[in-house]
Coordinates of C-alpha atoms and ligand atoms in Angstrom, one line a residue:
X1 CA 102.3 130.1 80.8
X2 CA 105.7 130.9 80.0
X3 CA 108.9 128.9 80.6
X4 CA 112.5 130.0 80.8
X5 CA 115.1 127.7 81.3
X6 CA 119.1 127.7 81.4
X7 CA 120.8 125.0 80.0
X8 CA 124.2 123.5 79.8
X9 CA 125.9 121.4 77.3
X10 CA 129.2 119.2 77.9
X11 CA 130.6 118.4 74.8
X12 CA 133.3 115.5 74.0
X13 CA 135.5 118.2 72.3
X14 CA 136.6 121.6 71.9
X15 CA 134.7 123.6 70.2
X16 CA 136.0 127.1 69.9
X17 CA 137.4 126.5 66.4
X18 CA 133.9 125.4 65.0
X19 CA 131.8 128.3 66.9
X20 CA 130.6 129.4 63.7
X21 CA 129.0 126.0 62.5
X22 CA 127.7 125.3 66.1
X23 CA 126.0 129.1 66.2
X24 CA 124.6 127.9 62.7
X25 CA 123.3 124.6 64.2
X26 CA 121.5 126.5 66.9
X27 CA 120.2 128.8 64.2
X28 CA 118.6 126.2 62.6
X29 CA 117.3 124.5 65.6
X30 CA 115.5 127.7 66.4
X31 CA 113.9 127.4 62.8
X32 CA 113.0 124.1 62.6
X33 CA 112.7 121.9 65.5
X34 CA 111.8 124.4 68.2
X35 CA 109.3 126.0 65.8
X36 CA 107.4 122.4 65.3
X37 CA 103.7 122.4 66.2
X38 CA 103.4 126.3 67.1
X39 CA 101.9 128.7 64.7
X40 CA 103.8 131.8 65.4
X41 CA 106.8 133.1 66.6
X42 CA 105.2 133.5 69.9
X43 CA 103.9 129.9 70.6
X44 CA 107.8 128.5 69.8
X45 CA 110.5 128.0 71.9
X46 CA 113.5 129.9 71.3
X47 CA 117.0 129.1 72.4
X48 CA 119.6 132.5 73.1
X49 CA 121.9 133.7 74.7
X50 CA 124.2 130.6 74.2
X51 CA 128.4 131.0 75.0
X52 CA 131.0 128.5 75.0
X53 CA 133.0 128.3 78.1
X54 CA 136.6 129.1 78.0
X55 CA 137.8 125.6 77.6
X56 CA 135.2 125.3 74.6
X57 CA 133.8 122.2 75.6
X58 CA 130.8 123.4 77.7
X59 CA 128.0 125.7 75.8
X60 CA 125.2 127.4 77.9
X61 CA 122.3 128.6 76.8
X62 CA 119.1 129.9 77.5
X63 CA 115.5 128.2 76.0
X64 CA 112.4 130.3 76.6
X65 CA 109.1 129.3 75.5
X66 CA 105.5 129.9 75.6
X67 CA 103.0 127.2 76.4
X68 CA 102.8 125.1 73.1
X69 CA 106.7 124.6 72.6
X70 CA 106.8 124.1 76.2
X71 CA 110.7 124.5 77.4
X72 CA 111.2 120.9 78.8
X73 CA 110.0 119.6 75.8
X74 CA 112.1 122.0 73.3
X75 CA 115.1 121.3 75.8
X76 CA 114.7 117.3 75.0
X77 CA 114.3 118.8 71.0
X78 CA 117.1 120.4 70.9
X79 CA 119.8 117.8 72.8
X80 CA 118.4 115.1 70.3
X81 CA 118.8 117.6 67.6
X82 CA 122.6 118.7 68.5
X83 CA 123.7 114.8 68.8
X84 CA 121.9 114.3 65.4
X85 CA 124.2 117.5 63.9
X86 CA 127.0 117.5 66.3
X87 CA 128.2 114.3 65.0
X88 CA 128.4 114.6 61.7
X89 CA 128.8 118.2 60.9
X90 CA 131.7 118.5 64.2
X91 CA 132.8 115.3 64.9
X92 CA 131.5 115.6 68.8
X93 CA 129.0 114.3 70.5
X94 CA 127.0 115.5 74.3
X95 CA 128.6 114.0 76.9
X96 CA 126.5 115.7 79.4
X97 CA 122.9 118.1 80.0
X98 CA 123.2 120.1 82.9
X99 CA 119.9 122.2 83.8
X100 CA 120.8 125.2 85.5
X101 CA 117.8 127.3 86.3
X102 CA 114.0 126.4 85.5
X103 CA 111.1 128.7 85.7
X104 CA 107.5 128.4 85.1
X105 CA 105.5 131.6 85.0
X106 CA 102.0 132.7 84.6
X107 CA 100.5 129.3 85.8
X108 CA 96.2 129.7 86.2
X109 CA 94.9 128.0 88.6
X110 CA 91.3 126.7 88.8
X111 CA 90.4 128.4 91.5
X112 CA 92.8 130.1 93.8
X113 CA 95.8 129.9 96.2
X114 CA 94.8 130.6 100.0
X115 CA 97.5 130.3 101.4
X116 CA 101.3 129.5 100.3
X117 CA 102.0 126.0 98.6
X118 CA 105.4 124.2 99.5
X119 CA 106.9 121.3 97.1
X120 CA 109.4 119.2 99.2
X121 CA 111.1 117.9 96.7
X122 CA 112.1 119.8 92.9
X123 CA 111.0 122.9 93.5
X124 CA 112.8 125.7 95.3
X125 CA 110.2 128.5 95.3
X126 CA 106.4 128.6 94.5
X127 CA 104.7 131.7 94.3
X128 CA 101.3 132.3 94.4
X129 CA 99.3 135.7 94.3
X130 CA 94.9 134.7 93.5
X131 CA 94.9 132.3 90.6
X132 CA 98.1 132.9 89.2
X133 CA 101.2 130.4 90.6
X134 CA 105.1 130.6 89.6
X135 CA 107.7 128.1 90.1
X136 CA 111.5 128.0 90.3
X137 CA 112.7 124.3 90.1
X138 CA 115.7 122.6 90.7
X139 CA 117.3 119.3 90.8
X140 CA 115.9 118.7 87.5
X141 CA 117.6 116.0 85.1
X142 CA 117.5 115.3 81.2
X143 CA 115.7 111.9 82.5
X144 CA 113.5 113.4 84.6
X145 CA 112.3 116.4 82.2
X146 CA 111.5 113.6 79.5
X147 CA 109.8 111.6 81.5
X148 CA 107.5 115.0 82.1
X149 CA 108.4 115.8 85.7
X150 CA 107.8 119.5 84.9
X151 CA 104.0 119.1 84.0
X152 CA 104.2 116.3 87.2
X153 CA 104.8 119.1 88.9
X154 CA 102.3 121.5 87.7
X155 CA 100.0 119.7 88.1
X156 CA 100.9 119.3 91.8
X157 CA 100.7 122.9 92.4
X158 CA 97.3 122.7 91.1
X159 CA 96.0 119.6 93.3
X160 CA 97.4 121.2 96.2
X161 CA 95.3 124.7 95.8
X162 CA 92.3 122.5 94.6
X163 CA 93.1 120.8 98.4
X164 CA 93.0 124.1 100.1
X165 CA 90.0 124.8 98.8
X166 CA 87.9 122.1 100.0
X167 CA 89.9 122.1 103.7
X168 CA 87.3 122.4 106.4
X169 CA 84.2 121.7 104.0
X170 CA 84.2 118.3 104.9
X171 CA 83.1 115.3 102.8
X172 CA 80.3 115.5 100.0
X173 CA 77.6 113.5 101.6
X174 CA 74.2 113.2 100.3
X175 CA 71.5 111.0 102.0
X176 CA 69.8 108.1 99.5
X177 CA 68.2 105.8 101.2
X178 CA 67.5 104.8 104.6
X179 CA 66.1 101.8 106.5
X180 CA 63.2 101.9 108.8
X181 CA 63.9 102.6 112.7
X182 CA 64.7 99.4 114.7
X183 CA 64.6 98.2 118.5
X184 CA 67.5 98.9 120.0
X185 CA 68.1 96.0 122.8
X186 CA 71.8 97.2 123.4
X187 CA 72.9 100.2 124.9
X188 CA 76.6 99.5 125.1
X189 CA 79.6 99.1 123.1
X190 CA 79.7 95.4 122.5
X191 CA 83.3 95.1 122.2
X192 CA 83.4 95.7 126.5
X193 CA 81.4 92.4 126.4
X194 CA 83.5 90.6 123.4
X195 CA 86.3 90.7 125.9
X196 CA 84.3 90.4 129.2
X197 CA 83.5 86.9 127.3
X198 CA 86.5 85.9 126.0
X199 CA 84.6 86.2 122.6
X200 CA 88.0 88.1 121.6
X201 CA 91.4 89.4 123.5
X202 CA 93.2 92.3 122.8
X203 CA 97.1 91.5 121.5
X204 CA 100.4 93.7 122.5
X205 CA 99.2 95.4 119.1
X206 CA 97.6 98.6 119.4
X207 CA 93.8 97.6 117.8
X208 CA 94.4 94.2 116.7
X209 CA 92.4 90.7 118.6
X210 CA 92.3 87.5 118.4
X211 CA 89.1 86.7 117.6
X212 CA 87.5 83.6 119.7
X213 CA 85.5 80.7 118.3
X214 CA 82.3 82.5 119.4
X215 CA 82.8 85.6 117.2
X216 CA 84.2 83.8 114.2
X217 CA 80.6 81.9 114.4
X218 CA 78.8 85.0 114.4
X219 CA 81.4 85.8 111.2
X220 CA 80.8 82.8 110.0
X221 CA 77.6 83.3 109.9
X222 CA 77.4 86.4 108.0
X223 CA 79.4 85.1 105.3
X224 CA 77.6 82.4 104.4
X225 CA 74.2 84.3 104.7
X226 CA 75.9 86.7 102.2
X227 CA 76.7 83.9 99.8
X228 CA 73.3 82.7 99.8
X229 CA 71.4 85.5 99.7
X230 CA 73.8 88.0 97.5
X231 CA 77.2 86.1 95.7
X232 CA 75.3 83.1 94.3
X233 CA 72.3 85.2 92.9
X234 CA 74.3 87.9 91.3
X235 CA 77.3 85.4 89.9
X236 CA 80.4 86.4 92.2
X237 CA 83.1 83.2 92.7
X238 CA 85.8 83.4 95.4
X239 CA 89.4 84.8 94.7
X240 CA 92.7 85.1 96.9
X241 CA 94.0 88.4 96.6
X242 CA 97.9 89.0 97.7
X243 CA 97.8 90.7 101.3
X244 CA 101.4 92.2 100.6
X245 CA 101.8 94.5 97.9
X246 CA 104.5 95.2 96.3
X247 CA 104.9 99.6 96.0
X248 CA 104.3 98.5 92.0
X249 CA 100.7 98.4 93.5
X250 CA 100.2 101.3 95.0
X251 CA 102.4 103.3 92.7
X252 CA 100.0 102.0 89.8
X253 CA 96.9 102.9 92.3
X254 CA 97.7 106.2 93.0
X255 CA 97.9 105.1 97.1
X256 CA 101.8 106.4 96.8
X257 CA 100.5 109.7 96.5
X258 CA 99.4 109.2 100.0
X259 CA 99.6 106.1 101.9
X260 CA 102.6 107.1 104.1
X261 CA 101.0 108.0 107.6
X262 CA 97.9 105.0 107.2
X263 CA 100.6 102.4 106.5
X264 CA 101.7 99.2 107.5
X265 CA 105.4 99.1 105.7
X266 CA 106.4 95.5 104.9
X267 CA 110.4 95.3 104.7
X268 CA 113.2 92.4 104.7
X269 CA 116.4 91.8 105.1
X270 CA 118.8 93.2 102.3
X271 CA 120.8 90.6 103.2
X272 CA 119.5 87.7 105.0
X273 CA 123.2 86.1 106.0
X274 CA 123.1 85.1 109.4
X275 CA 126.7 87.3 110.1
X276 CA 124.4 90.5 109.6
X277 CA 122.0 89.4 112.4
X278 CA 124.4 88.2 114.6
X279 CA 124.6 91.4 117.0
X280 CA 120.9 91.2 116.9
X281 CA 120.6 87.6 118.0
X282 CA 123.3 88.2 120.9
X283 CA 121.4 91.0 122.3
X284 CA 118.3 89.6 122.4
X285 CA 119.6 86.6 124.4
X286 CA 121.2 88.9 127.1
X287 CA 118.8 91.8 127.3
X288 CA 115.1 89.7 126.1
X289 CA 115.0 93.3 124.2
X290 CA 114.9 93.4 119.9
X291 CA 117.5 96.0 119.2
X292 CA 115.0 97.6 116.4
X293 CA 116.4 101.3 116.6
X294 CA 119.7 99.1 114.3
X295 CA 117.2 97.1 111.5
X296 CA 116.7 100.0 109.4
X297 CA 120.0 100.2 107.4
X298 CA 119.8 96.4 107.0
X299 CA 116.2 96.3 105.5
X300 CA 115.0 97.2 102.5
X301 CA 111.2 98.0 102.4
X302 CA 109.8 96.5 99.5
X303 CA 105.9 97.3 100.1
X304 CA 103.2 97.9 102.0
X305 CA 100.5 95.6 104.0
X306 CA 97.2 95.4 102.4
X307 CA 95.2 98.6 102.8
X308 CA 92.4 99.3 100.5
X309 CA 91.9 94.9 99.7
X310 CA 91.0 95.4 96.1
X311 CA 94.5 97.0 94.6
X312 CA 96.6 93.6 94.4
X313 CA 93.6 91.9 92.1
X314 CA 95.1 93.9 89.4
X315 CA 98.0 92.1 88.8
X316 CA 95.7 89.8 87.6
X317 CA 94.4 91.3 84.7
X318 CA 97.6 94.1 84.0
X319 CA 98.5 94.9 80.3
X320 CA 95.6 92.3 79.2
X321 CA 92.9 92.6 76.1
X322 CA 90.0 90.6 78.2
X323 CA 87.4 89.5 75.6
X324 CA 84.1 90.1 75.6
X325 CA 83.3 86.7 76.1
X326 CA 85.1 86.9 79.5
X327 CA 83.1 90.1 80.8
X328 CA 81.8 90.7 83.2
X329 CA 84.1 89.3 85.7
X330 CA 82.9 88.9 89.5
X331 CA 85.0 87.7 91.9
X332 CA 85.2 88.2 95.8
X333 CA 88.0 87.4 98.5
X334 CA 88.2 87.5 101.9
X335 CA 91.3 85.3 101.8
X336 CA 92.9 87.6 104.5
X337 CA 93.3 90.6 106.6
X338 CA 93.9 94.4 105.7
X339 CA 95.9 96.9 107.7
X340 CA 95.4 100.6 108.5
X341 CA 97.9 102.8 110.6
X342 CA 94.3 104.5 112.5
X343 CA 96.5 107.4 113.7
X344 CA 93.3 109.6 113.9
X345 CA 92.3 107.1 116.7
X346 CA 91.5 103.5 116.9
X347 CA 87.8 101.8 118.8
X348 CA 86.7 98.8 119.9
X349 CA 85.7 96.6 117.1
X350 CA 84.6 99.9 115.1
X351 CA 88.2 101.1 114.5
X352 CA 90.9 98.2 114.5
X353 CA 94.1 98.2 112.5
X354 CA 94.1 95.0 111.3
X355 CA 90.8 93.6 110.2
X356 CA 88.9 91.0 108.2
X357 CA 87.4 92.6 104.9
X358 CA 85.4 91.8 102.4
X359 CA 85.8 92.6 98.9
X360 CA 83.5 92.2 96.2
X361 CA 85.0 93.5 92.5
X362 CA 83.4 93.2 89.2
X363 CA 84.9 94.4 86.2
X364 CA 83.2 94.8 82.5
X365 CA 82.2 97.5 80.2
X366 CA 80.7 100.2 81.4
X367 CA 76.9 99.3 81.0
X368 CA 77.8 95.8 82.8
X369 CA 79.5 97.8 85.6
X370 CA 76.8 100.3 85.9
X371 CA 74.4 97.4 86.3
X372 CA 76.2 95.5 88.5
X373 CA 76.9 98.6 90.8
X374 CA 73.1 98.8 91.0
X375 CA 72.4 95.1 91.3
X376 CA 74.7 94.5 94.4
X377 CA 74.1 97.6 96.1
X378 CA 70.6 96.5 96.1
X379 CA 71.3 93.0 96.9
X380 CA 73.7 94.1 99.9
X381 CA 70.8 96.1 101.0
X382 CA 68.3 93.6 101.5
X383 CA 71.1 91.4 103.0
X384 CA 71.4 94.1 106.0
X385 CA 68.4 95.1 106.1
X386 CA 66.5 92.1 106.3
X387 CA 68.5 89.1 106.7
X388 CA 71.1 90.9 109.7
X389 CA 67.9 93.2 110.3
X390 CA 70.5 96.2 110.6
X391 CA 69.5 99.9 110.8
X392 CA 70.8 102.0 108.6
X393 CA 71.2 104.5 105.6
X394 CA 72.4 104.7 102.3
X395 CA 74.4 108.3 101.7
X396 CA 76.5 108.7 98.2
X397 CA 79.9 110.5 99.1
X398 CA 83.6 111.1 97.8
X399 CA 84.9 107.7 95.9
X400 CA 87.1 105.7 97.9
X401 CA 89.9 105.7 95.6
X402 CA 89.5 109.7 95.3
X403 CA 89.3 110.4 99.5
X404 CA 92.2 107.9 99.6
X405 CA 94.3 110.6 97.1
X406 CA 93.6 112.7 99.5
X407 CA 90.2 114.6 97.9
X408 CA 86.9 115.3 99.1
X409 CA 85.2 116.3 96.0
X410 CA 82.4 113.7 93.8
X411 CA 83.7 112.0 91.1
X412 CA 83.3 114.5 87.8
X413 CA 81.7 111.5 86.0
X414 CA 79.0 111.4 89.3
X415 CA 76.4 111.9 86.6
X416 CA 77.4 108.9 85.0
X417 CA 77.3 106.4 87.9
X418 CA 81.0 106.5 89.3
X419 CA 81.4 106.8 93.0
X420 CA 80.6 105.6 96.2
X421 CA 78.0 104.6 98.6
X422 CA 78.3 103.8 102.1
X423 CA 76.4 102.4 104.7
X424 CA 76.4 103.7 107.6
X425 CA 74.6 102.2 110.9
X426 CA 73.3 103.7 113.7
X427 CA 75.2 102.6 117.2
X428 CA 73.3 103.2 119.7
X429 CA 75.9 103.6 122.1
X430 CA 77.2 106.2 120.9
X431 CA 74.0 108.4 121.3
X432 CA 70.8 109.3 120.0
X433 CA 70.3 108.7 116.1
X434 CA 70.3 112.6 115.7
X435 CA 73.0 113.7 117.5
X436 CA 76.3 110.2 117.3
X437 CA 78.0 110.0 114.2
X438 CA 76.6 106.9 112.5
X439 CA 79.1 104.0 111.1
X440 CA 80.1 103.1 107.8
X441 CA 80.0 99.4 108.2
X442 CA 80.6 98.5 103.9
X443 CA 80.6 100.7 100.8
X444 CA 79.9 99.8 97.1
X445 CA 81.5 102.1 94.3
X446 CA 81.3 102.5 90.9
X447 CA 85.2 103.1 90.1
X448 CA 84.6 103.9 86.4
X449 CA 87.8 103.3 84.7
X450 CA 90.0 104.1 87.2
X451 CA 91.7 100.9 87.8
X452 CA 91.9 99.3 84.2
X453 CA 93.7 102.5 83.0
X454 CA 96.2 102.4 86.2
X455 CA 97.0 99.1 85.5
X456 CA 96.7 98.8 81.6
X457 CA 93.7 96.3 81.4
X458 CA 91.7 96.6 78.2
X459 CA 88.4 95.4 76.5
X460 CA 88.6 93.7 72.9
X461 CA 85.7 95.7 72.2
X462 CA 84.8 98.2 74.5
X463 CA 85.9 100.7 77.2
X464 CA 86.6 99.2 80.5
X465 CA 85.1 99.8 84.3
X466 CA 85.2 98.5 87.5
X467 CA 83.6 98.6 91.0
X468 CA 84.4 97.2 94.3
X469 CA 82.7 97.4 97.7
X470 CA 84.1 96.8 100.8
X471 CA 83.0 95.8 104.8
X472 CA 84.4 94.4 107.5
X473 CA 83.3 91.4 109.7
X474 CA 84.4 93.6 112.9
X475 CA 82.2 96.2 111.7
X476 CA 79.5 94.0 110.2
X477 CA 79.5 92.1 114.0
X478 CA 79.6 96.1 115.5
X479 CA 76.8 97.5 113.7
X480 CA 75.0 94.2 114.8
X481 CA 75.5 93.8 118.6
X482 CA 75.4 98.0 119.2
X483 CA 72.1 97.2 117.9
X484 CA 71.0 93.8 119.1
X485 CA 73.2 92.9 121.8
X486 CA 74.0 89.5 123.0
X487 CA 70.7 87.6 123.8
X488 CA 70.8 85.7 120.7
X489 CA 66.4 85.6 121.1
X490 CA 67.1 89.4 119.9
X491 CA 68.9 88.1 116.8
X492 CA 66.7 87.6 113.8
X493 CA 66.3 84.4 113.1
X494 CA 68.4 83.6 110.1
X495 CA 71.5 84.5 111.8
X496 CA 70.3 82.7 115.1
X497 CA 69.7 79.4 113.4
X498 CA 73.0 79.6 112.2
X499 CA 75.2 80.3 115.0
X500 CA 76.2 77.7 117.4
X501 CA 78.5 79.4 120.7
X502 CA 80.9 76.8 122.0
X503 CA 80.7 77.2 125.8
X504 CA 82.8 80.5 126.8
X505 CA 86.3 80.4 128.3
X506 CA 86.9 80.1 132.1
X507 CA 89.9 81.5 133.7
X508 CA 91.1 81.3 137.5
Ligands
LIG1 P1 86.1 105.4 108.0 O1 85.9 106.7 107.3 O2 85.0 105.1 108.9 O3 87.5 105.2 108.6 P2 86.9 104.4 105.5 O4 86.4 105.4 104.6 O5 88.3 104.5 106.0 O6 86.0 104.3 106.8 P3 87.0 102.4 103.5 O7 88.4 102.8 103.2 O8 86.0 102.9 102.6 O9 86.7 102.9 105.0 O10 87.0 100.9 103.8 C1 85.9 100.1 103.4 C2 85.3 99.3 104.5 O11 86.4 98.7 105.3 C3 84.5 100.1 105.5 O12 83.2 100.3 105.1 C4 84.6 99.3 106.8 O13 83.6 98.3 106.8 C5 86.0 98.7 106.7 N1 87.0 99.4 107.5 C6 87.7 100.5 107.1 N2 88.6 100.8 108.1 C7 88.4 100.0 109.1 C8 89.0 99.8 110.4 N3 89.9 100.6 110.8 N4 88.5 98.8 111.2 C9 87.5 98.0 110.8 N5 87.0 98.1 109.6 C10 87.4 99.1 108.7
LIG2 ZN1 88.0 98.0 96.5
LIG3 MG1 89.3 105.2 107.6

């Protein structure tokens, strides 16, 4: 890789009278300080070129490098150097770091380019011929270069050919496990008869219910059958999780690479002085209409809705040394709902965009997590398989948190237990078990150390994992009724016992 930048200096003072100690200062840069770390002339960066400008207070110059002296990094050298010598040796200091034209050459790539690559943002041409990429940026600043945008940005390039290259291959998906065949006393989709019976009604919010006292029994129901038969016997204890999260959340959990489109946004006044609002309050008491299409200069969105449940537990543990003594940590919260933006389509109860989750997270070292990966997967099957009497299979795919960046590739530490299994019923109205898709009604993952590195959570002792796994009631009460319908003498029996239906809702 080679690197070729243009730089300009503003100096404090004039310096055509010292031009001599300033070429001398570069000099030495170029011998010392731009050399560091390389072994050979050819590894170093190496600043030319430079000229004063006429009013001698402005020096360009040009810094080209190979790929151990990388540019950005000798271009943050050499500023720090010239303040160090500027001051002293010329009585001037940098008022200001201009970069003027940054190019990247020779880039490999894994695999290679298929098609051109465009950067929105940063980066004014990217060339691409097989495996090799080059890049013309702009925009740059001192700030960003130090804070090492440029590699940022490489490394861009690269995910976005890696992305090419799996387009149109679809998930990895590889089948584990899978329950026996079951009666199927249903042939429709239930959520026709949830709202024939008032069990839920739809809401002026594209997929989103209120759910009646008959299906929160049936909810009900589940979640204590889970506690009994899977939280108290593996050791998991109830948490609230935040439903809003602030974008320090999903900026820490990589969701900001790609959230956008799937989003709720959360936002609030900048202001909230009722003088602001006031056209807003006048309008709606002549027309009955919110005048929206004027909020968004006045708002300031702060975050997004819950999306992926786990994320905002986190904060919790960010930037602390958890001792052993406190490991492994298993918690659970259903203290809310999550929210999806289901562009791609929403469905009944199988596809809703705001929905009741839950989350079950452990955290410990990686033995601990590996175990307890195993342990609740296992526990979470015999919970749907026997006690809800679901059909269903078992197939390990993408992790979460990697399809959620975007990727459709297995973790590179599959071999070592991180990633993600879903489990994924059969729903019988949608067709014959061969030929409908089949739906993913709660996952468990292995995230390795994923989440303690994003948010700066160590061990005293040891390296630190995490796993999660996720399902929601709607889909949980989906996979159930395709299957078993509404005669509750269909229902097994632990689920039966346990629901009591308040006489259904009569209208005129
Ligand atoms: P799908 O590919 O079917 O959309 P997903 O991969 O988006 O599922 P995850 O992000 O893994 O789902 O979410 C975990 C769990 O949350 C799922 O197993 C499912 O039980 C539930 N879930 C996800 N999206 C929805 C939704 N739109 N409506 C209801 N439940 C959902
Ligand atoms: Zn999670
Ligand atoms: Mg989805």
């Amino acid at each position: 890789m080679q690197f070729d930048c243009v730089a300009e200096f503003e100096f404090t003072k004039d310096l055509r009278e010292k031009k001599s100690e300033l070429d001398a200062v570069i000099e030495q840069a170029n011998k010392t300080i731009l050399r560091k770390g390389a072994k050979d002339a050819r590894e170093a960066a190496q600043a030319s070129d430079w000229q004063l400008s006429s009013d001698g207070k402005r020096l360009t110059l040009r810094i080209e490098s190979g790929a151990v002296v990388r540019a950005h990094a000798a271009l943050i050298r050499l500023r720090n150097f010239l303040n160090e010598q500027l001051g002293p040796k010329l009585k001037t200091g940098i008022r200001g770091l201009e970069i003027k034209k940054f190019e990247v050459k020779g880039i490999t790539l894994k695999q290679p380019a298929l098609k051109p690559i465009e950067i929105t943002c940063f980066v004014e041409e990217v060339k691409t011929s097989g495996d090799k990429a080059s890049l013309k940026l702009k925009d740059l600043t001192p700030a960003l270069i130090e804070d090492g945008a440029v590699d940022r940005i490489i490394r861009l390039v690269e995910d976005k050919v890696e992305a090419q290259n799996y387009e149109g291959k679809g998930e990895a998906k590889k089948l584990l496990w899978a329950s026996t065949k079951k009666q199927a006393h249903y042939e429709k989709d239930p959520a026709l008869e949830l709202e024939a019976r008032s069990w839920m009604r739809r809401t002026h919010a594209k997929a989103q219910f209120v759910f009646g006292s008959q299906f929160v029994a049936l909810a009900n129901a589940f979640k204590e059958l889970l506690v009994e038969d899977v939280y108290v016997k593996l050791g998991f204890r109830e948490m609230y999780f935040p439903k809003f999260e602030p974008w320090a959340v999903p900026q820490r959990s990589g969701h900001a690479k790609s959230i956008y489109p799937e989003a709720f946004f959360v936002a609030v006044p900048k202001k909230s002085d009722p003088a602001i609002w006031a056209k807003e309050m006048d309008y709606f008491r002549i027309t009955g209409e919110v005048l929206k299409d004027e909020f968004a200069s006045k708002l300031d969105f702060v975050g997004i809705m819950s999306y992926a449940q786990c994320p905002p537990f986190w904060r919790f543990l960010e930037g602390k040394v958890v001792l052993d003594e406190s490991l492994p940590l298993r918690v659970f919260d259903w203290s809310g709902p999550t929210y999806r933006n289901e562009a791609g389509g929403t469905q009944g109860i199988a596809r809703l965009e705001e929905f009741h989750r839950i989350e079950t997270l452990w955290v410990g070292t990686p033995e601990q997590t590996k175990k307890i990966t195993t342990e609740l997967s296992d526990a979470l099957t015999v919970f749907f398989n026997k006690t809800l009497d679901i059909e269903f299979q078992k197939n390990w795919i993408t992790p979460w948190f990697l399809a959620q960046e975007g990727k459709k590739t297995l973790s590179d530490k599959a071999s070592e237990g991180v990633g993600t299994t879903d489990f994924d019923a059969w729903l019988p109205y949608r067709g014959t078990r061969e030929k409908s898709e089949w739906l993913e009604f709660q996952n468990v993952s292995n995230n390795g150390d994923k989440y303690p590195k994003a948010f700066g959570v160590k061990s005293a002792s040891s390296e630190l994992w995490s796993g999660c796994a996720g399902g929601s009631l709607e889909r949980w009460a989906c996979a159930f009724l395709a299957q078993k319908g509404f005669d509750k003498k269909d229902w097994p029996s632990a689920v039966r016992d346990r629901v009591e239906l308040a006489p259904e809702l009569k209208f005129a």
